[in-house]
Amino acid sequence: MSRTIFEKGIGGKSGNYLPTGDFNVDTIEGIRTRKGPVGLPEIGEQDIIRHYVELASKNYHIDKGMYPLGSCTMKYNPVVNEEIAGLDGFGGLHPEQDDDDVQGALELMYSLESALCEICGMSAFSLQPVAGAHGEMTGMMVAKDYFRSRGEERKTVIVPDSAHGTNPASVVICGFEPKVMASDEHGLIDPEILAAQIGDDTAVLMLTLPNTLGLFEKEIARIVEIVHEAGALIYMDGANMNALLGIVQPGAIGIDIMHLNLHKTFATPHGGGGPGSGPVGVREHLADFLPVPRVVMEDGKYRRVYESKNSIGRVHPWHGNFNVCVKAYAYICACGSEGLLAVSENAIVNANYLMKKVGQWYDIKYPGPCMHEFVASGRNLKQYDVRTTDIAKRLLDYGLHAPTVYFPLIVEEALMIEPVETEKKETLDNFADVMEKIAVEAKEDPELLHKAPLTTPVRRLDEASAARSPELCWPGLDSLGGEGD
Ligand SMILES: *Cc1c(COP(=O)(O)O)cnc(C)c1O
């Protein structure tokens, strides 16, 4: 284990160049000075830089290698987006500045909303939600107020078992009752099962599209019809819209409410808790329910409107994560409509290519063709007492990040793989080769897989205990007189 910066920083060194003041702070009225050390590491600038470079090189990140996490869309994010979001004119704004002073920022929000409306065939978008799950919650609130405004009491939301895990959680948070609907043997919604489950009490069908098996609902037209005939709304979790850009406009096929994950589809880095953005789009009859403020254009000027009759109100103190919107808008402008279509086409081609290769060694319960991702299964290696966890850990030894594992729940020993559109063929081939090697190792030396990872800074962790009773280590506590370990 490498030492922490607190253990390294005991040299009485400093990395600051501040001059010593020519005044005595003790004589300034009202200022309390601390006597004695403050418990911060004492370390020179060069050693600080080495410390963090060493940590970064131990870590796995998108600049180091492929990230095949299903559903997460960990793709390359062009650096120019960061530069643009960091421009003083964007980074230095305050959300409470007068509309007249921030015309450029308002124009960007207005233009981004228009672009998202065009891409998705929706009438209006709110940029306020700051995550995909936050968008789901916003969408459910819109649905709730819509039915309330019509004097209808509808309590249940149908969620297919192929939906993303956040969907039922958002349903519950908004006071609806989730009703799980089983997928058919192809991993899709069977319109007859839906028709049997839907009723006067159904508010919404909440659909992840493509679903978490990476499949597009073949019967979508019929599904929409059934939902609308029952007087319910259809919600689309569009977090993985990178499979549909330029191919499907959800609004045009009758989706009433949807969210996007700008931090997946539209190239903002995410993971590690980075800021996200989950805009919510609706068709015309629901536009008035979106959160305020909204940006409108009147007489060639942009302004924010803080009131609307039916609005659900605010879901975020300001206007959402504005800098994420800047990056997404930069990405959309750089790609253009043909570029966005190419994004989705490449995502689909890459996923199908990899599915065919990985499918030579692993079970594929739903062989597709898939959209942007596919779900393989490690169940064929169970005969050697090797589980999906072992496969995931062994991948780390080969310098690769593991896919999403054990999700979706409807696939035993699931390995959910999304290669994304920005990876080249050699990278995909390498991933497939390593998956093959691991399948061979499972047969020949299963003990090795049980011990993996062997080459990482820490070996196999007790994940359950790490989550339930973490040992928080902060040796700096020592210098504050605490009992750190
Ligand atoms: C990632 C994802 C979400 C949740 O998005 P967050 O920004 O993590 O809240 C919801 N649905 C699907 C399909 C996703 O892939």
XYZ file of C-alpha atoms in Angstrom, residues 42-450:
409
model
C 3.655 19.379 5.415
C 5.006 18.586 2.018
C 6.783 20.340 -0.860
C 5.129 21.133 -4.168
C 7.050 18.541 -6.182
C 6.118 15.781 -3.756
C 2.462 16.821 -3.817
C 2.430 16.559 -7.603
C 4.161 13.168 -7.506
C 1.701 11.988 -4.900
C -1.340 12.800 -7.017
C 0.200 11.534 -10.272
C 0.956 8.255 -8.510
C -2.642 8.023 -7.290
C -3.996 8.846 -10.754
C -1.847 6.152 -12.334
C -3.164 3.581 -9.863
C -6.699 4.525 -10.674
C -8.597 3.322 -13.700
C -10.031 6.078 -15.875
C -11.366 6.682 -19.344
C -8.063 8.232 -20.461
C -6.314 4.984 -19.572
C -8.554 2.377 -21.126
C -11.923 1.168 -22.268
C -14.833 1.300 -19.852
C -17.386 -1.301 -20.932
C -19.922 -0.548 -18.163
C -23.358 -1.402 -19.489
C -25.925 1.377 -19.188
C -23.353 3.930 -18.072
C -22.091 5.072 -21.483
C -18.536 5.869 -20.471
C -17.295 7.290 -23.729
C -14.546 9.665 -24.713
C -15.451 13.272 -24.025
C -13.754 15.799 -26.300
C -11.454 18.112 -24.351
C -12.652 21.129 -26.324
C -15.977 20.893 -24.458
C -14.156 21.473 -21.180
C -12.338 24.467 -22.630
C -15.593 25.991 -23.802
C -17.362 25.404 -20.489
C -14.376 27.017 -18.754
C -14.541 30.273 -20.756
C -14.839 33.276 -18.427
C -18.108 34.287 -20.045
C -19.666 31.013 -18.898
C -17.689 30.066 -15.800
C -17.872 33.538 -14.234
C -21.654 33.954 -14.373
C -24.010 34.137 -11.440
C -27.491 32.693 -11.987
C -29.124 35.739 -10.413
C -27.635 38.236 -12.853
C -30.150 40.284 -14.829
C -31.425 38.758 -18.028
C -29.913 41.663 -19.974
C -26.428 40.815 -18.680
C -26.576 37.124 -19.531
C -28.112 37.041 -22.993
C -25.425 34.645 -24.252
C -26.053 32.093 -21.517
C -29.812 32.339 -21.977
C -29.389 31.925 -25.712
C -27.355 28.795 -25.085
C -30.050 27.338 -22.830
C -32.746 28.251 -25.319
C -30.790 26.764 -28.236
C -29.939 23.598 -26.325
C -33.602 23.138 -25.447
C -34.538 23.603 -29.127
C -31.895 21.112 -30.218
C -33.083 18.505 -27.697
C -36.688 19.068 -28.825
C -35.677 18.444 -32.411
C -33.571 15.382 -31.606
C -36.352 13.845 -29.495
C -39.448 15.155 -31.285
C -40.637 16.806 -28.077
C -42.350 20.194 -27.603
C -40.417 21.434 -24.599
C -37.496 20.472 -22.373
C -36.510 21.556 -18.892
C -32.768 21.677 -18.256
C -33.205 21.834 -14.478
C -32.829 18.196 -13.324
C -29.206 17.393 -12.521
C -29.149 13.609 -12.950
C -30.995 10.895 -14.788
C -32.812 9.770 -11.652
C -33.635 13.416 -10.904
C -35.176 13.646 -14.374
C -37.272 10.554 -13.662
C -38.535 12.122 -10.462
C -39.341 15.360 -12.306
C -41.183 13.426 -15.008
C -43.215 11.523 -12.426
C -44.109 14.819 -10.707
C -45.297 16.169 -14.056
C -47.467 13.074 -14.533
C -48.874 13.389 -11.016
C -49.852 17.037 -11.461
C -51.246 16.345 -14.915
C -53.697 13.784 -13.541
C -54.458 15.988 -10.542
C -55.336 18.862 -12.902
C -57.813 16.535 -14.618
C -59.275 15.412 -11.340
C -58.089 11.854 -11.894
C -56.748 9.625 -9.148
C -54.348 7.197 -10.773
C -51.974 5.433 -8.446
C -49.904 2.835 -10.252
C -46.970 2.990 -12.608
C -46.154 -0.101 -14.639
C -42.424 -0.778 -14.792
C -41.111 -3.664 -16.921
C -38.567 -5.941 -15.240
C -36.102 -4.861 -17.931
C -36.147 -1.251 -16.662
C -33.260 0.578 -15.052
C -33.113 0.199 -11.274
C -33.723 3.886 -10.618
C -37.161 3.749 -12.300
C -39.169 2.031 -9.559
C -37.360 4.135 -6.950
C -38.485 7.369 -8.658
C -42.014 6.010 -8.861
C -42.111 5.385 -5.118
C -40.569 8.754 -4.230
C -43.367 10.502 -6.109
C -46.067 8.603 -4.238
C -47.021 6.182 -7.000
C -47.051 2.417 -6.641
C -44.769 0.518 -8.998
C -46.204 -2.577 -10.625
C -43.575 -4.823 -12.144
C -44.342 -6.324 -15.546
C -42.463 -9.416 -16.728
C -40.750 -9.362 -20.132
C -41.373 -12.147 -22.611
C -38.855 -14.800 -23.671
C -37.233 -12.321 -26.088
C -36.633 -9.780 -23.323
C -39.344 -7.499 -24.703
C -42.769 -6.247 -23.662
C -45.602 -8.446 -24.790
C -48.524 -6.110 -25.685
C -50.990 -8.709 -24.452
C -49.422 -8.867 -21.008
C -49.457 -5.070 -20.930
C -53.100 -4.912 -21.999
C -53.986 -7.343 -19.218
C -52.152 -5.322 -16.562
C -53.158 -1.795 -17.516
C -56.321 -0.264 -16.085
C -58.137 2.858 -14.854
C -55.698 3.036 -11.990
C -52.607 3.137 -14.217
C -50.988 6.556 -14.431
C -47.867 5.762 -16.410
C -45.997 3.042 -18.242
C -42.355 3.744 -17.470
C -40.192 2.319 -20.168
C -36.420 2.172 -20.436
C -35.740 2.413 -24.170
C -33.613 0.699 -25.324
C -34.205 -1.520 -22.297
C -31.429 -2.718 -20.013
C -30.931 -5.790 -22.185
C -29.914 -3.379 -24.942
C -33.077 -4.176 -26.916
C -35.512 -1.875 -28.673
C -39.186 -2.633 -28.081
C -40.362 -4.065 -31.389
C -44.008 -3.540 -30.493
C -43.570 0.079 -29.469
C -46.387 1.371 -31.715
C -48.877 -1.065 -30.215
C -47.561 -0.404 -26.689
C -48.123 3.347 -27.076
C -51.616 2.709 -28.397
C -52.559 0.493 -25.448
C -51.254 3.030 -22.934
C -53.077 5.944 -24.523
C -56.314 3.997 -24.915
C -56.203 3.419 -21.146
C -55.866 7.178 -20.600
C -52.373 6.734 -19.150
C -49.096 8.409 -20.068
C -45.977 6.785 -21.416
C -42.621 7.753 -19.919
C -39.353 6.913 -21.612
C -36.126 6.607 -19.694
C -33.891 7.942 -22.463
C -30.603 7.832 -20.552
C -29.225 5.652 -23.323
C -30.380 7.804 -26.203
C -26.926 7.319 -27.741
C -28.523 4.285 -29.410
C -31.298 6.297 -31.061
C -29.920 9.668 -32.210
C -31.210 10.496 -35.668
C -32.958 7.113 -35.778
C -35.971 7.452 -33.472
C -37.710 10.627 -32.275
C -39.502 9.455 -29.135
C -42.095 12.260 -29.357
C -42.994 11.205 -32.881
C -43.858 7.687 -31.751
C -46.089 8.981 -28.966
C -43.805 9.101 -25.905
C -45.335 11.721 -23.572
C -42.473 12.369 -21.147
C -38.805 11.428 -21.288
C -35.474 12.273 -19.787
C -32.019 12.323 -21.289
C -28.678 11.929 -19.570
C -26.524 14.680 -21.046
C -23.670 13.121 -19.074
C -23.975 9.917 -21.074
C -25.307 10.619 -24.530
C -23.953 14.117 -25.005
C -20.384 13.687 -23.872
C -19.891 15.029 -20.397
C -17.547 13.047 -18.193
C -19.373 11.309 -15.393
C -18.690 8.818 -12.689
C -16.893 9.688 -9.514
C -19.781 11.950 -8.626
C -19.171 14.466 -11.398
C -22.022 16.861 -12.128
C -24.726 15.472 -14.387
C -27.753 16.755 -16.222
C -31.026 14.925 -16.822
C -33.261 17.225 -18.911
C -36.929 16.288 -19.102
C -38.852 16.630 -22.353
C -42.610 16.540 -22.819
C -45.122 16.779 -25.596
C -47.371 19.830 -26.036
C -50.132 18.876 -23.580
C -47.631 18.643 -20.707
C -45.383 21.624 -21.463
C -47.091 23.867 -18.930
C -46.252 21.445 -16.108
C -42.464 21.680 -16.492
C -40.364 23.314 -13.770
C -39.804 27.081 -13.850
C -37.954 29.253 -14.660
C -37.989 28.612 -18.397
C -36.127 30.623 -21.010
C -38.262 32.251 -23.718
C -37.441 34.566 -26.610
C -39.426 37.729 -27.160
C -38.616 40.585 -29.546
C -35.183 39.177 -30.238
C -34.315 38.987 -26.526
C -34.079 36.050 -24.162
C -35.677 36.198 -20.768
C -36.580 33.866 -17.929
C -40.205 33.246 -17.054
C -40.745 32.378 -13.396
C -44.446 31.593 -13.460
C -46.633 29.164 -15.288
C -50.112 28.107 -14.265
C -49.504 24.389 -13.823
C -45.751 24.231 -13.180
C -44.551 21.665 -10.663
C -42.220 24.426 -9.418
C -38.481 24.150 -9.021
C -36.528 20.918 -8.785
C -33.157 22.672 -8.385
C -32.164 25.997 -6.803
C -30.903 27.516 -10.053
C -31.126 26.407 -13.671
C -29.563 22.971 -13.381
C -25.902 22.218 -13.957
C -25.304 24.949 -16.499
C -21.731 23.961 -17.347
C -22.889 20.455 -18.294
C -25.388 22.083 -20.650
C -22.577 24.124 -22.211
C -20.568 20.957 -22.881
C -23.580 19.133 -24.311
C -24.418 22.053 -26.587
C -20.806 22.257 -27.787
C -20.925 18.530 -28.536
C -24.238 18.734 -30.416
C -22.993 21.676 -32.521
C -19.698 19.922 -33.271
C -21.432 16.689 -34.354
C -24.299 18.209 -36.323
C -27.197 16.009 -37.352
C -25.074 13.646 -39.448
C -22.515 13.324 -36.693
C -25.170 12.479 -34.127
C -26.600 9.805 -36.390
C -23.074 8.411 -36.797
C -22.733 8.304 -32.992
C -25.700 5.969 -32.725
C -24.825 3.901 -35.771
C -21.315 3.325 -34.451
C -22.593 2.531 -30.948
C -24.877 -0.124 -32.432
C -22.250 -1.595 -34.771
C -19.653 -1.759 -31.984
C -22.043 -3.483 -29.582
C -23.174 -6.068 -32.125
C -19.592 -6.766 -33.201
C -18.505 -7.317 -29.625
C -21.591 -9.407 -28.824
C -20.729 -11.813 -31.643
C -17.133 -12.158 -30.435
C -17.891 -12.476 -26.726
C -20.801 -14.796 -27.574
C -18.307 -17.445 -28.728
C -17.286 -17.970 -25.087
C -20.185 -16.740 -23.001
C -23.941 -17.322 -23.030
C -26.040 -14.650 -24.679
C -29.603 -15.156 -23.520
C -31.063 -12.482 -25.810
C -28.993 -12.560 -29.001
C -30.568 -9.418 -30.440
C -29.473 -7.811 -32.708
C -28.808 -5.391 -29.878
C -28.677 -1.624 -29.764
C -25.830 0.120 -27.888
C -25.221 -2.694 -25.366
C -25.760 -6.388 -24.752
C -25.958 -8.688 -21.775
C -23.726 -11.754 -21.680
C -23.854 -14.364 -18.946
C -21.095 -16.198 -17.123
C -23.408 -19.078 -16.217
C -21.634 -21.474 -18.605
C -18.508 -21.140 -16.419
C -20.364 -22.132 -13.253
C -19.488 -25.769 -14.035
C -15.863 -24.836 -13.161
C -17.037 -23.044 -10.018
C -16.232 -19.710 -11.662
C -18.670 -16.837 -11.196
C -19.189 -13.486 -12.853
C -17.408 -11.769 -9.949
C -14.295 -13.820 -10.724
C -14.447 -12.809 -14.385
C -14.849 -9.147 -13.457
C -11.887 -9.287 -11.048
C -9.672 -11.108 -13.523
C -10.333 -8.444 -16.180
C -8.582 -5.963 -13.874
C -5.389 -8.054 -14.101
C -5.477 -7.604 -17.861
C -5.713 -3.826 -17.473
C -9.396 -3.618 -18.322
C -12.318 -2.246 -16.373
C -15.075 -4.742 -15.667
C -18.502 -4.461 -17.269
C -21.600 -3.872 -15.137
C -22.197 -7.170 -13.332
C -25.247 -8.924 -11.899
C -27.581 -6.453 -13.611
C -30.161 -6.656 -15.101
C -31.523 -9.117 -12.578
C -33.380 -11.102 -15.217
C -30.125 -12.541 -16.557
C -28.288 -15.047 -14.374
C -24.605 -14.178 -13.764
C -25.071 -11.079 -15.913
C -22.262 -9.190 -17.626
C -23.764 -6.047 -19.134
C -21.426 -4.701 -21.768
C -21.497 -1.357 -23.575
C -18.441 -0.781 -25.740
C -19.635 2.731 -26.825
C -19.149 4.393 -30.187
C -15.753 5.954 -29.581
C -13.760 2.723 -29.237
C -11.896 1.448 -32.280
C -11.886 -2.130 -33.586
C -8.483 -3.021 -32.054
C -9.753 -2.039 -28.621
C -12.856 -4.196 -29.017
C -10.749 -7.108 -30.311
C -8.451 -6.837 -27.315
C -11.414 -6.902 -24.924
C -12.856 -9.960 -26.689
C -9.449 -11.712 -26.641
C -9.130 -11.143 -22.913
C -12.658 -12.465 -22.349
C -11.647 -15.548 -24.300
C -8.464 -15.974 -22.224
C -10.507 -15.780 -19.043
C -12.977 -18.398 -20.302
C -10.030 -20.721 -21.008
C -8.489 -20.003 -17.596
C -11.818 -20.838 -15.975
C -11.570 -24.316 -17.357
C -7.859 -24.871 -16.806
C -7.120 -23.000 -13.605
C -10.252 -21.877 -11.785
C -8.231 -21.316 -8.576
C -6.398 -18.502 -10.330
C -9.685 -16.761 -11.066
C -10.809 -17.131 -7.462
